[in-house]
Short mmCIF file of C-alpha atoms in Angstrom, two decimals:
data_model
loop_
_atom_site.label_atom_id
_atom_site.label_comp_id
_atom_site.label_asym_id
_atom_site.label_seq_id
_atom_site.Cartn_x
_atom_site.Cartn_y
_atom_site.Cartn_z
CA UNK A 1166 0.00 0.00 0.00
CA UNK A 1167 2.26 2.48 0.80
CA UNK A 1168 4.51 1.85 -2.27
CA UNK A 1169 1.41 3.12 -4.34
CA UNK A 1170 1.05 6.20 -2.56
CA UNK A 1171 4.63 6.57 -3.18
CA UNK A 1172 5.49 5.89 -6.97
CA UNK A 1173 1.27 8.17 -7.11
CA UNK A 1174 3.55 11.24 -6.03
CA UNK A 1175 6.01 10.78 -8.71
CA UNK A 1176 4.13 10.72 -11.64
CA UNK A 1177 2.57 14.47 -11.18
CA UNK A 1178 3.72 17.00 -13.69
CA UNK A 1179 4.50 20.31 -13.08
CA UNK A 1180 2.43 22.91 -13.67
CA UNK A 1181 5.12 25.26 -15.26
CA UNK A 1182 8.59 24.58 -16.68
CA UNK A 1183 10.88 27.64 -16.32
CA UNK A 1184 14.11 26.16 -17.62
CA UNK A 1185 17.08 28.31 -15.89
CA UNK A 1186 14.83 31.77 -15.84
CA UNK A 1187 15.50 32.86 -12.27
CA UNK A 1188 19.55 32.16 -12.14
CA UNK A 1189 19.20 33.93 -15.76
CA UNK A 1190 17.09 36.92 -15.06
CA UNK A 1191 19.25 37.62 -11.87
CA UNK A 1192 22.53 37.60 -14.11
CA UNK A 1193 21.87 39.65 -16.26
CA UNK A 1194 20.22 42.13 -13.63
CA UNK A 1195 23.59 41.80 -11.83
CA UNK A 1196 25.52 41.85 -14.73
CA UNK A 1197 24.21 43.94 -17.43
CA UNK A 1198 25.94 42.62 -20.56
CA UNK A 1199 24.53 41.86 -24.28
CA UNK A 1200 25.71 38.34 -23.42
CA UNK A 1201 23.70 38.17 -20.19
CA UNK A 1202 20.70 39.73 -21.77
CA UNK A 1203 21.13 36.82 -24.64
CA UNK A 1204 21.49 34.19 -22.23
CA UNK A 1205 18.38 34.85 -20.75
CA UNK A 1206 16.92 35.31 -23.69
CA UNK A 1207 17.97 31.61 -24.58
CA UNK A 1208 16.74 30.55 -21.11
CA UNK A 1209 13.05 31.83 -21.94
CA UNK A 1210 13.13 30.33 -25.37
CA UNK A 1211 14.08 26.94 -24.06
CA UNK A 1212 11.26 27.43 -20.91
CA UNK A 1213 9.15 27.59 -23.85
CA UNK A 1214 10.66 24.54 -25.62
CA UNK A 1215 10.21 22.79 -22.57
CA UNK A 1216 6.69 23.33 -22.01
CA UNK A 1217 5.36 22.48 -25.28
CA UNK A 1218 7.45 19.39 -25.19
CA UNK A 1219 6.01 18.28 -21.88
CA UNK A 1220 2.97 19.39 -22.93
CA UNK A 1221 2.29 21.98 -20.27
CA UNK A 1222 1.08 25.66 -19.99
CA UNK A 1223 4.25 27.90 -20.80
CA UNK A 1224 4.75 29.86 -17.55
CA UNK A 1225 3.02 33.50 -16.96
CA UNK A 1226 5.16 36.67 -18.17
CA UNK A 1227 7.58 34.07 -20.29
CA UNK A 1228 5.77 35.28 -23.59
CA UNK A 1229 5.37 39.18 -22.52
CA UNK A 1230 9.53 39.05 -21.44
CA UNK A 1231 10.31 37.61 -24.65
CA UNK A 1232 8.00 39.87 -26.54
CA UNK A 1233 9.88 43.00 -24.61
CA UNK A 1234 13.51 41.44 -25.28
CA UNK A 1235 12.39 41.66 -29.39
CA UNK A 1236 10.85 45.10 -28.62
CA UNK A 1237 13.84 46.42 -27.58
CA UNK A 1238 16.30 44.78 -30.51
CA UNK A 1239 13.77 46.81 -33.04
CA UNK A 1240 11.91 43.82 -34.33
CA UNK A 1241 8.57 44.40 -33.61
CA UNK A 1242 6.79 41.89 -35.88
CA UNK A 1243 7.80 39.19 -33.20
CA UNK A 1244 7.94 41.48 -30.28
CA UNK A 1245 3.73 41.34 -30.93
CA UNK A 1246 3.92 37.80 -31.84
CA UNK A 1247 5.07 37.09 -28.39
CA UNK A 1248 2.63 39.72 -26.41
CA UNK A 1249 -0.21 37.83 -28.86
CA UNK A 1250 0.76 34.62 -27.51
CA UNK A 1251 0.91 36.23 -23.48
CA UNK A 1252 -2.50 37.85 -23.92
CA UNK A 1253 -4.30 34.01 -25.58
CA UNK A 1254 -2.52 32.37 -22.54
CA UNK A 1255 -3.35 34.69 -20.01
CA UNK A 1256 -5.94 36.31 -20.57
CA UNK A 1257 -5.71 38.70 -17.53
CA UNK A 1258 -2.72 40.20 -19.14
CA UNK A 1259 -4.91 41.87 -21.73
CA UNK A 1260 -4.72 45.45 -20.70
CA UNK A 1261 -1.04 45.48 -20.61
CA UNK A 1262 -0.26 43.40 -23.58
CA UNK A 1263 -2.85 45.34 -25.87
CA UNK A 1264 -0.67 48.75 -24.20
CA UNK A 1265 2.54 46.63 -25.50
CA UNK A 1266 1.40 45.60 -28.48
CA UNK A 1267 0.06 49.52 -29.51
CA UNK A 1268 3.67 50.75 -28.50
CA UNK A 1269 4.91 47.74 -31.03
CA UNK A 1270 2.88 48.89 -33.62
CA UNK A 1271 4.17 52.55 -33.47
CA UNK A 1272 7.32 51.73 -33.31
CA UNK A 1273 6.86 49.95 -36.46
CA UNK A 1274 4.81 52.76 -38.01
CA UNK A 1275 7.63 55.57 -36.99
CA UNK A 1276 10.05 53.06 -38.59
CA UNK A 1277 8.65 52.89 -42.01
CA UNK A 1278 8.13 56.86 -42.20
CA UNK A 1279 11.83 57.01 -41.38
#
């Protein structure tokens, strides 16, 4: 009996797979390099690798940081592709992704009448 309580607790998945996005986000707060920035830019890609592999929810904010990261390299078209994806997840996020998403879109706008 108390072997199938035990293996029972080992087969529940997690609810959200955030790869190395904590040891990464702190890094490159400490250490504000374009390599730390990219390395947790690899760590949220591969949190979202993860959870479509495992077939679970991609963690809260993982699509908005992503979308911001893009923002600020100038490449909007994905930046909104990513605050799209945050918004159809989460739909709580709405108000701040549709904000996001605007400032995208005139950053893309100011960009073509440059």
């Amino acid at each position: 009996m108390m072997m199938l309580l035990i293996s029972g607790c080992s087969s529940h998945k997690p609810m959200y797979e955030y790869a190395d996005y904590s040891e990464n986000f702190y890094g490159m707060k400490k250490d504000a390099t374009p390599e730390a920035a990219a390395e947790w830019k690899n760590s949220l890609e591969e949190s979202i690798k993860r959870s479509n592999a495992r077939a679970i929810r991609i963690p809260p904010g993982i699509n908005a940081n992503l979308g911001y990261l893009y923002l600020k390299a100038n490449d909007t078209a994905k930046a909104i592709s990513y605050f799209k994806a945050e918004k159809a997840l989460y739909p709580e996020s709405s108000v701040f992704m549709d904000k996001l998403i605007k400032k995208a879109e005139l950053m893309n706008e100011a960009k073509g009448n440059s």
